[in-house]
Short mmCIF file of C-alpha atoms in Angstrom, two decimals:
data_model
loop_
_atom_site.label_atom_id
_atom_site.label_comp_id
_atom_site.label_asym_id
_atom_site.label_seq_id
_atom_site.Cartn_x
_atom_site.Cartn_y
_atom_site.Cartn_z
CA MET A 1 -66.96 103.58 -144.34
CA LYS A 2 -66.04 103.63 -147.90
CA VAL A 3 -68.01 101.69 -150.59
CA ASN A 4 -65.60 100.14 -153.09
CA SER A 5 -67.98 98.27 -155.68
CA ILE A 6 -71.49 97.63 -156.23
CA THR A 7 -72.93 94.76 -158.58
CA VAL A 8 -76.25 94.40 -159.91
CA ALA A 9 -78.16 92.20 -162.51
CA GLY A 10 -81.46 91.00 -163.61
CA PHE A 11 -83.40 94.32 -163.42
CA LYS A 12 -85.27 95.73 -166.40
CA ASN A 13 -82.74 95.31 -169.32
CA ILE A 14 -79.55 95.32 -167.01
CA LYS A 15 -77.14 92.59 -167.67
CA LYS A 16 -74.65 91.82 -164.62
CA THR A 17 -72.85 94.93 -164.16
CA ARG A 18 -70.03 95.46 -161.45
CA LEU A 19 -68.86 99.03 -160.84
CA GLU A 20 -65.76 99.61 -159.09
CA LEU A 21 -66.09 102.82 -157.21
CA ASP A 22 -63.37 105.31 -156.46
CA SER A 23 -64.13 109.00 -156.36
CA ILE A 24 -66.01 109.48 -159.65
CA CYS A 25 -66.97 106.93 -162.37
CA ALA A 26 -69.27 107.66 -165.19
CA LEU A 27 -71.88 105.58 -167.14
CA ILE A 28 -72.01 106.68 -170.92
CA SER A 29 -74.02 105.40 -173.78
CA THR A 30 -76.50 106.71 -176.42
CA ASN A 31 -79.81 107.62 -175.52
CA ASN A 32 -82.43 105.14 -174.26
CA TYR A 33 -79.67 102.53 -173.44
CA GLY A 34 -80.00 101.77 -169.74
CA LYS A 35 -78.10 104.33 -167.73
CA SER A 36 -81.03 105.18 -165.71
CA ASN A 37 -82.12 101.58 -165.40
CA LEU A 38 -78.64 100.94 -163.91
CA MET A 39 -78.94 103.73 -161.34
CA GLU A 40 -82.38 102.45 -160.59
CA ALA A 41 -81.23 98.84 -160.17
CA ILE A 42 -78.79 100.09 -157.47
CA ASP A 43 -81.31 102.10 -155.59
CA PHE A 44 -83.82 99.03 -155.66
CA GLY A 45 -81.39 96.79 -154.12
CA PHE A 46 -80.66 99.09 -151.12
CA ASP A 47 -84.27 99.79 -150.85
CA PHE A 48 -84.84 96.06 -150.68
CA ILE A 49 -82.41 95.55 -147.68
CA HIS A 50 -84.41 98.57 -145.59
CA GLU A 51 -88.08 97.24 -146.67
CA SER A 52 -90.34 95.20 -144.61
CA ARG A 53 -91.19 91.67 -145.46
CA LYS A 54 -94.60 92.74 -147.18
CA GLY A 55 -92.67 95.50 -148.87
CA ARG A 56 -90.12 93.01 -150.30
CA LYS A 57 -92.98 90.99 -151.53
CA ASN A 58 -94.43 93.82 -153.41
CA MET A 59 -90.87 94.76 -154.75
CA MET A 60 -90.51 91.15 -155.97
CA SER A 61 -93.70 91.54 -158.12
CA TRP A 62 -93.00 95.09 -159.43
CA ILE A 63 -93.94 94.58 -163.11
CA LYS A 64 -91.57 97.58 -164.09
CA GLY A 65 -88.62 95.96 -162.75
CA ILE A 66 -89.08 92.36 -163.94
CA PRO A 67 -86.57 91.76 -166.94
CA LEU A 68 -88.50 91.54 -170.32
CA CYS A 69 -85.63 91.07 -172.77
CA THR A 70 -85.91 87.37 -174.28
CA ILE A 71 -82.59 86.32 -173.11
CA MET A 72 -83.14 87.64 -169.64
CA GLN A 73 -86.76 86.57 -169.03
CA ASP A 74 -85.68 83.97 -166.23
CA ASP A 75 -82.80 86.02 -164.79
CA GLU A 76 -82.94 86.63 -160.92
CA TYR A 77 -82.30 90.00 -159.41
CA TYR A 78 -78.81 90.03 -158.05
CA PHE A 79 -77.17 92.51 -155.71
CA GLU A 80 -73.59 92.81 -154.03
CA VAL A 81 -71.86 95.68 -152.22
CA GLU A 82 -68.29 95.72 -151.25
CA PHE A 83 -67.16 98.15 -148.59
CA CYS A 84 -64.40 98.83 -146.09
CA ASP A 85 -64.78 100.16 -142.56
CA GLU A 86 -61.49 100.60 -140.55
CA GLU A 87 -63.48 100.68 -137.32
CA LEU A 88 -64.52 96.89 -137.97
CA ALA A 89 -60.72 95.99 -137.56
CA GLU A 90 -60.44 92.34 -138.54
CA TYR A 91 -63.61 92.48 -140.41
CA LYS A 92 -63.02 95.60 -142.16
CA PHE A 93 -63.31 94.53 -145.74
CA VAL A 94 -66.95 93.44 -146.35
CA ARG A 95 -68.83 91.60 -149.10
CA TYR A 96 -72.50 91.24 -148.84
CA GLY A 97 -75.14 90.35 -151.33
CA PHE A 98 -78.44 88.49 -152.04
CA SER A 99 -80.57 87.28 -155.08
CA PHE A 100 -84.17 86.80 -155.50
CA LYS A 101 -86.57 85.02 -157.99
CA TRP A 102 -89.19 87.49 -159.58
CA HIS A 103 -92.76 86.72 -159.41
CA ARG A 104 -93.74 84.16 -161.98
CA ASP A 105 -97.15 83.33 -163.41
CA ASP A 106 -96.94 79.68 -161.95
CA ASP A 107 -96.42 81.23 -158.39
CA SER A 108 -92.88 79.84 -158.25
CA GLY A 109 -91.21 83.37 -157.67
CA GLU A 110 -91.07 85.96 -155.04
CA VAL A 111 -88.54 84.05 -153.17
CA ILE A 112 -85.11 85.18 -151.86
CA THR A 113 -82.93 82.59 -153.34
CA ASP A 114 -79.54 83.33 -151.78
CA GLU A 115 -77.68 85.51 -149.58
CA TRP A 116 -74.00 85.93 -148.20
CA ILE A 117 -71.93 87.69 -145.83
CA GLU A 118 -68.15 87.67 -146.23
CA ALA A 119 -65.35 89.68 -144.54
CA ARG A 120 -61.62 89.77 -144.19
CA ASP A 121 -58.97 91.86 -142.60
CA ASN A 122 -56.94 92.84 -145.57
CA THR A 123 -57.08 92.33 -149.38
CA SER A 124 -54.43 89.86 -149.71
CA VAL A 125 -56.27 87.01 -148.10
CA ARG A 126 -59.46 85.41 -149.11
CA TYR A 127 -62.99 86.40 -147.70
CA ASN A 128 -64.32 84.44 -144.86
CA SER A 129 -67.85 83.33 -145.08
CA PHE A 130 -70.28 83.87 -142.03
CA LEU A 131 -73.46 82.77 -143.75
CA LYS A 132 -74.85 79.63 -145.57
CA ARG A 133 -78.46 80.72 -146.32
CA ASN A 134 -79.29 77.68 -148.41
CA GLU A 135 -78.14 75.50 -145.41
CA GLY A 136 -79.85 77.73 -142.77
CA LYS A 137 -76.62 78.41 -141.00
CA TYR A 138 -74.46 81.38 -139.93
CA ARG A 139 -71.29 81.72 -137.96
CA LYS A 140 -70.83 84.38 -135.15
CA GLY A 141 -67.35 85.15 -135.93
CA LYS A 142 -63.82 84.47 -137.53
CA ASP A 143 -62.67 82.47 -134.52
CA THR A 144 -65.56 80.19 -134.54
CA VAL A 145 -65.62 77.07 -136.78
CA ALA A 146 -69.00 75.98 -135.87
CA TYR A 147 -72.04 77.18 -137.71
CA ARG A 148 -75.40 78.04 -135.75
CA LYS A 149 -78.99 77.41 -137.20
CA ILE A 150 -80.87 80.42 -138.47
CA GLU A 151 -84.43 80.01 -139.70
CA LEU A 152 -85.57 82.29 -142.58
CA ASP A 153 -88.64 82.34 -144.73
CA ASP A 154 -88.84 83.40 -148.38
CA LEU A 155 -89.11 87.05 -147.51
CA GLN A 156 -86.50 87.38 -144.80
CA LEU A 157 -83.15 88.39 -145.19
CA ALA A 158 -80.51 86.90 -142.63
CA ILE A 159 -79.39 90.38 -141.64
CA ASP A 160 -82.95 91.10 -140.27
CA VAL A 161 -82.29 88.43 -137.72
CA LEU A 162 -78.61 88.90 -137.13
CA ALA A 163 -79.20 92.61 -136.43
CA LEU A 164 -81.24 91.40 -133.42
CA LEU A 165 -78.30 89.27 -131.76
CA ASP A 166 -75.84 90.55 -129.21
CA ASP A 167 -73.55 87.62 -129.04
CA ILE A 168 -72.12 87.87 -132.38
CA ASP A 169 -68.71 89.43 -133.59
CA ILE A 170 -70.12 90.58 -136.86
CA SER A 171 -72.73 92.69 -135.41
CA GLY A 172 -70.82 95.74 -136.59
CA VAL A 173 -70.69 94.32 -140.17
CA VAL A 174 -74.42 93.82 -139.94
CA LYS A 175 -75.01 97.37 -138.73
CA ASP A 176 -73.02 98.88 -141.61
CA ILE A 177 -74.74 96.83 -144.16
CA HIS A 178 -78.07 98.35 -142.83
CA ASP A 179 -76.44 101.97 -142.75
CA ILE A 180 -75.22 102.06 -146.43
CA THR A 181 -77.51 104.23 -148.58
CA PHE A 182 -77.59 105.33 -152.19
CA ARG A 183 -78.91 108.84 -152.88
CA VAL A 184 -79.76 109.66 -156.67
CA CYS A 185 -80.04 113.19 -158.24
CA SER A 186 -82.40 112.36 -161.10
CA SER A 187 -84.80 115.25 -161.36
CA LEU A 188 -84.36 117.27 -164.58
CA ASP A 189 -87.15 119.71 -163.96
CA LEU A 190 -86.59 121.63 -160.72
CA GLY A 191 -90.11 123.10 -160.91
CA ASP A 192 -90.63 125.07 -157.68
CA ARG A 193 -87.76 123.77 -155.62
CA TYR A 194 -86.54 127.26 -154.94
CA GLN A 195 -90.22 128.59 -154.15
CA PRO A 196 -92.14 125.76 -152.55
CA SER A 197 -95.75 125.74 -151.36
CA PRO A 198 -96.44 127.20 -147.94
CA LEU A 199 -98.15 123.87 -146.99
CA GLU A 200 -96.14 120.75 -145.57
CA TYR A 201 -97.02 117.42 -144.46
CA ILE A 202 -98.13 117.07 -140.71
CA GLU A 203 -95.23 114.54 -140.03
CA ASP A 204 -92.51 116.99 -141.32
CA GLU A 205 -90.33 118.38 -138.85
CA GLU A 206 -89.21 122.01 -138.96
CA ASP A 207 -85.60 121.08 -138.69
CA SER A 208 -85.69 117.83 -140.96
CA ILE A 209 -83.31 117.50 -143.83
CA ARG A 210 -83.53 115.32 -146.81
CA PHE A 211 -81.41 114.41 -149.68
CA ASP A 212 -83.02 115.92 -153.02
CA ASP A 213 -85.30 117.95 -150.81
CA ALA A 214 -88.13 119.56 -152.75
CA ASP A 215 -87.37 122.82 -150.79
CA VAL A 216 -83.82 123.66 -151.47
CA PRO A 217 -83.62 127.04 -149.47
CA LYS A 218 -85.04 125.09 -146.27
CA ALA A 219 -82.55 122.30 -146.97
CA LEU A 220 -79.53 124.96 -147.10
CA PHE A 221 -81.09 126.79 -143.98
CA VAL A 222 -81.14 123.48 -142.03
CA LEU A 223 -77.61 122.50 -143.33
CA LYS A 224 -76.43 126.08 -142.03
CA THR A 225 -78.03 125.42 -138.58
CA LYS A 226 -76.78 121.88 -138.06
CA LYS A 227 -73.31 122.13 -139.60
CA THR A 228 -72.08 125.69 -140.29
CA GLU A 229 -68.73 124.46 -141.55
CA LEU A 230 -70.44 122.71 -144.38
CA TYR A 231 -72.63 125.66 -145.34
CA GLU A 232 -69.77 127.79 -145.43
CA LEU A 233 -67.95 125.33 -147.71
CA PHE A 234 -71.26 125.42 -149.96
CA GLU A 235 -71.02 129.28 -150.03
CA ASP A 236 -67.20 128.91 -151.16
CA ALA A 237 -68.20 126.62 -153.88
CA VAL A 238 -70.81 128.66 -155.27
CA TYR A 239 -68.42 131.50 -155.42
CA THR A 240 -65.97 129.45 -157.33
CA LEU A 241 -68.56 128.27 -159.77
CA PHE A 242 -70.17 131.90 -160.16
CA PRO A 243 -67.49 134.68 -159.61
CA ASP A 244 -69.79 137.29 -160.53
CA PHE A 245 -71.74 136.63 -157.23
CA ALA A 246 -71.00 139.17 -154.69
CA SER A 247 -73.31 137.59 -151.91
CA ILE A 248 -75.53 134.82 -150.95
CA SER A 249 -78.31 135.36 -148.37
CA LEU A 250 -80.72 133.01 -146.83
CA ASN A 251 -83.94 134.61 -145.60
CA GLU A 252 -86.46 133.00 -142.98
CA PHE A 253 -90.02 134.29 -143.26
CA THR A 254 -92.63 133.70 -140.49
CA LEU A 255 -95.97 132.73 -142.09
CA ALA A 256 -98.11 131.94 -139.16
CA ASP A 257 -98.38 132.83 -135.38
CA GLN A 258 -99.22 130.45 -132.80
CA ASN A 259 -102.94 131.48 -132.86
CA MET A 260 -103.33 130.93 -136.72
CA ASP A 261 -104.76 127.50 -136.19
CA LYS A 262 -107.69 128.98 -134.27
CA HIS A 263 -108.93 130.81 -137.44
CA ILE A 264 -108.95 127.95 -139.62
CA THR A 265 -112.22 125.97 -140.01
CA VAL A 266 -112.75 122.87 -142.25
CA LYS A 267 -116.27 121.40 -143.16
CA VAL A 268 -116.99 118.12 -144.39
CA GLY A 269 -120.53 118.35 -145.78
CA ASP A 270 -122.29 120.53 -143.14
CA LYS A 271 -120.04 119.17 -140.20
CA GLU A 272 -117.31 121.55 -138.90
CA LEU A 273 -114.35 119.49 -138.24
CA SER A 274 -112.73 119.72 -134.65
CA PRO A 275 -108.88 120.33 -134.67
CA GLU A 276 -108.39 116.65 -133.69
CA GLU A 277 -110.59 115.53 -136.79
CA MET A 278 -108.74 118.06 -138.93
CA GLU A 279 -105.40 116.54 -138.15
CA LYS A 280 -106.68 113.19 -139.10
CA GLU A 281 -108.48 114.15 -142.17
CA ILE A 282 -106.03 116.58 -143.79
CA PRO A 283 -102.44 115.55 -144.02
CA PHE A 284 -100.74 118.73 -144.50
CA LYS A 285 -100.67 122.22 -142.53
CA ILE A 286 -99.49 125.66 -143.11
CA ARG A 287 -95.78 126.13 -142.41
CA GLU A 288 -94.62 128.40 -139.64
CA HIS A 289 -91.60 129.53 -141.68
CA VAL A 290 -90.65 129.62 -145.30
CA TYR A 291 -87.14 130.08 -146.70
CA ARG A 292 -85.71 132.11 -149.86
CA LEU A 293 -82.27 131.88 -151.16
CA PHE A 294 -81.15 135.26 -152.90
CA VAL A 295 -78.05 136.01 -154.70
CA LYS A 296 -76.48 139.42 -155.44
CA SER A 297 -74.27 139.87 -158.59
CA GLU A 298 -71.96 142.61 -159.50
CA PHE A 299 -73.90 143.06 -162.63
CA MET A 300 -77.17 143.53 -160.65
CA ASN A 301 -78.60 146.47 -158.69
CA GLN A 302 -80.37 144.40 -156.06
CA PRO A 303 -80.51 140.90 -154.84
CA VAL A 304 -82.43 138.36 -156.92
CA SER A 305 -84.31 135.30 -155.73
CA MET A 306 -82.68 132.13 -156.84
CA ALA A 307 -86.22 131.03 -158.15
CA ASN A 308 -85.72 133.69 -161.00
CA MET A 309 -82.35 132.67 -162.06
CA SER A 310 -81.58 130.61 -165.19
CA THR A 311 -82.21 126.91 -165.41
CA GLY A 312 -78.46 126.08 -165.42
CA THR A 313 -77.72 128.23 -162.30
CA LYS A 314 -80.66 126.67 -160.35
CA ARG A 315 -79.33 123.06 -161.37
CA ALA A 316 -75.81 123.91 -160.51
CA ILE A 317 -76.84 125.00 -157.03
CA TRP A 318 -79.12 122.10 -156.49
CA LEU A 319 -76.45 119.71 -157.17
CA LEU A 320 -74.20 121.49 -154.83
CA THR A 321 -76.82 121.47 -152.17
CA ASN A 322 -77.30 117.80 -152.63
CA ALA A 323 -73.58 116.95 -152.39
CA PHE A 324 -73.25 118.88 -148.96
CA VAL A 325 -76.48 117.34 -147.75
CA ALA A 326 -75.12 113.90 -148.63
CA ASN A 327 -72.02 114.53 -146.60
CA LEU A 328 -74.34 115.58 -143.59
CA VAL A 329 -76.51 112.46 -143.87
CA LYS A 330 -73.29 110.33 -144.56
CA ALA A 331 -74.64 108.65 -147.75
CA GLY A 332 -72.92 105.74 -148.87
CA ILE A 333 -72.96 106.23 -152.68
CA VAL A 334 -74.26 109.38 -154.67
CA GLY A 335 -75.63 109.27 -158.22
CA VAL A 336 -76.27 112.10 -160.59
CA GLU A 337 -78.16 111.43 -163.74
CA GLU A 338 -77.19 113.60 -166.78
CA ILE A 339 -75.08 115.77 -164.91
CA GLU A 340 -74.40 118.09 -167.80
CA THR A 341 -78.02 118.90 -168.38
CA SER A 342 -78.40 122.80 -168.73
CA ILE A 343 -74.89 123.41 -167.40
CA HIS A 344 -72.28 125.06 -169.60
CA PRO A 345 -69.32 122.59 -170.61
CA ARG A 346 -66.81 125.03 -169.34
CA MET A 347 -68.53 124.48 -165.82
CA ILE A 348 -68.58 120.91 -165.65
CA LYS A 349 -64.96 120.24 -164.57
CA ASN A 350 -65.14 122.67 -161.70
CA LEU A 351 -68.56 121.30 -160.78
CA LEU A 352 -67.27 117.74 -160.73
CA GLU A 353 -64.30 118.51 -158.42
CA ILE A 354 -66.23 120.39 -155.93
CA ILE A 355 -68.93 117.82 -155.70
CA ASN A 356 -66.34 115.20 -155.46
CA ASP A 357 -64.86 116.95 -152.46
CA ALA A 358 -67.88 117.76 -151.01
CA LEU A 359 -69.01 114.21 -150.75
CA GLY A 360 -65.98 113.15 -148.64
CA ASP A 361 -65.88 109.40 -148.58
CA ALA A 362 -68.99 108.78 -150.64
CA PRO A 363 -68.11 107.71 -154.28
CA LEU A 364 -69.98 109.52 -157.08
CA ILE A 365 -71.67 107.66 -159.95
CA VAL A 366 -72.64 110.18 -162.97
CA SER A 367 -74.58 109.17 -166.18
CA SER A 368 -74.07 111.17 -169.22
CA HIS A 369 -74.51 111.05 -173.13
CA SER A 370 -72.32 114.14 -173.59
CA PRO A 371 -68.62 113.85 -174.83
CA TYR A 372 -67.70 117.09 -172.92
CA LEU A 373 -68.07 115.25 -169.47
CA VAL A 374 -65.76 112.27 -170.65
CA GLN A 375 -62.78 114.60 -171.25
CA TYR A 376 -62.59 115.63 -167.49
CA LEU A 377 -62.70 111.95 -166.12
CA LYS A 378 -59.80 109.40 -166.32
CA PRO A 379 -60.84 106.98 -169.26
CA GLU A 380 -60.50 103.92 -166.85
CA LYS A 381 -63.24 105.34 -164.87
CA ILE A 382 -65.65 105.33 -167.61
CA TYR A 383 -68.13 102.51 -168.12
CA VAL A 384 -69.33 102.39 -171.75
CA GLY A 385 -72.82 100.88 -172.74
CA VAL A 386 -71.78 98.35 -175.33
CA PRO A 387 -73.98 98.35 -178.53
CA ASN A 388 -75.83 95.14 -179.26
CA ALA A 389 -79.04 93.97 -180.97
CA ASN A 390 -80.84 92.20 -178.22
CA GLY A 391 -82.06 95.03 -176.03
CA VAL A 392 -79.67 94.15 -173.01
CA ALA A 393 -77.72 97.04 -171.45
CA GLU A 394 -74.26 95.82 -170.84
CA PHE A 395 -71.64 98.37 -169.34
CA ARG A 396 -67.87 97.58 -169.48
CA ARG A 397 -64.91 99.67 -168.29
CA ILE A 398 -62.17 100.94 -170.54
CA GLN A 399 -59.05 98.72 -170.13
CA LYS A 400 -56.17 100.48 -168.33
CA ASN A 401 -53.68 99.46 -171.00
CA LYS A 402 -55.75 100.64 -173.65
CA VAL A 403 -56.05 104.27 -172.69
CA LYS A 404 -52.93 105.57 -174.56
CA ASN A 405 -54.32 103.91 -177.65
CA ILE A 406 -57.68 105.75 -177.33
CA VAL A 407 -55.98 108.94 -176.72
CA ALA A 408 -53.76 108.55 -179.78
CA ASN A 409 -56.35 107.56 -182.05
CA ALA A 410 -58.56 110.35 -181.00
CA ARG A 411 -55.78 112.83 -181.60
CA ASP A 412 -55.26 111.46 -184.94
CA LEU A 413 -58.89 112.09 -185.79
CA GLY A 414 -58.75 115.52 -184.41
CA LEU A 415 -61.19 114.60 -181.70
CA SER A 416 -61.29 114.56 -177.96
CA VAL A 417 -61.25 111.23 -176.09
CA GLY A 418 -65.27 111.88 -175.46
CA GLU A 419 -65.89 112.85 -179.05
CA TYR A 420 -64.16 109.60 -180.18
CA LEU A 421 -65.92 107.34 -177.84
CA PHE A 422 -69.32 108.61 -178.95
CA GLU A 423 -68.30 108.50 -182.55
CA LEU A 424 -67.64 104.66 -181.98
CA LEU A 425 -70.96 104.24 -179.97
CA SER A 426 -73.03 105.71 -182.80
CA GLY A 427 -71.20 104.05 -185.58
CA ASP A 428 -71.44 100.93 -187.67
CA SER A 429 -70.35 97.42 -186.88
CA ASP A 430 -66.71 98.03 -187.64
CA SER A 431 -66.77 101.07 -185.02
CA PHE A 432 -68.28 98.57 -182.59
CA GLU A 433 -65.63 96.24 -182.94
CA ILE A 434 -62.96 98.87 -182.25
CA LEU A 435 -64.94 99.96 -179.33
CA GLU A 436 -65.14 96.21 -177.98
CA SER A 437 -61.25 95.91 -178.31
CA TYR A 438 -60.79 98.87 -175.76
CA LEU A 439 -63.15 97.31 -173.18
CA GLU A 440 -62.81 94.81 -170.44
CA VAL A 441 -64.17 91.38 -171.06
CA ASN A 442 -66.51 90.32 -168.33
#
């Protein structure tokens, strides 16, 4: 399955924005504009699909997400995803979306207002509709003209109900909609991710693996165990980025034997808790194993723990880990915020290429306020935050037929394309007009 586009609107300060996803696309703007809000708006939409009815009600009243800009105060949240799955055959191109009304003081909000499921077998024909939510109807397949009734309340999505039906031809479409995920690397402070606490939550499994895991060495150890070939590609990627690394080693250390729990006692007041009461009262336990990642450089006389390496090195390894884990868990879309943070500009190009390859079919969305990143991307894959005076974040793509103009004008000024675009972004009204002329019109 390959996600082709994502559209969101009505979230914080985000005006309706459609991103066409093909390998890598970038969001660039000045600081404090809305890049993170756009990433969060996408994440919010996928979370909404997977939430319970109660969870959706809470999401529709989430104060931090409700638009506050005056010209957006009545906007509904809007979400749409387009994807292609060859295994769906005649339904392989899919467009799915929904909208809802945010919480209102007059109690008129917290309502799903629309939802649509459309599919087609190729891009040269129109989409076929399989859901008329506002009429309470759905169609089981393209060869069926008649619609069936479907009863939905204000907090239900039709895909909740359709997922339970066995006699519909679009069951594969519904399953794919539920399976798409968006994973975001948004941490800027890696903290103790290379040397985590020896405690873990009770429900955590020893061989579980998560995207953006708080324990990078453990994630890599599980990756190595579950899919050795991916881990070997990870090692190759590290050696490509850091040619001075002579070796990488993952070490597993045993912390506890099976009798350790017998030596642990916990009291609440004067009462000593039984093992059963301890498990109920205390949500964490001592890990049986901890993991450490070591590297040996040709410039060092001994291996060094990754926890003691530079911030830039740790961030690059963290990004690579997430890329290969995303491949393992089959993430639909991956986002990276401020990918250039702490990383040398000369490394960015190789890092982007390696991450893109590691992700497989999953498209990559990166945000940046650095001109260095832009020079390594195709200009038509760049979405620019359009300057305005109303606080709304609007991202528009560079027109393909204006790329040569941008390159030529940048060269005349002795600037790279990235430097030129950021000069326009931070310039005066005349600069904004020039920038506008390069961008697609919504």
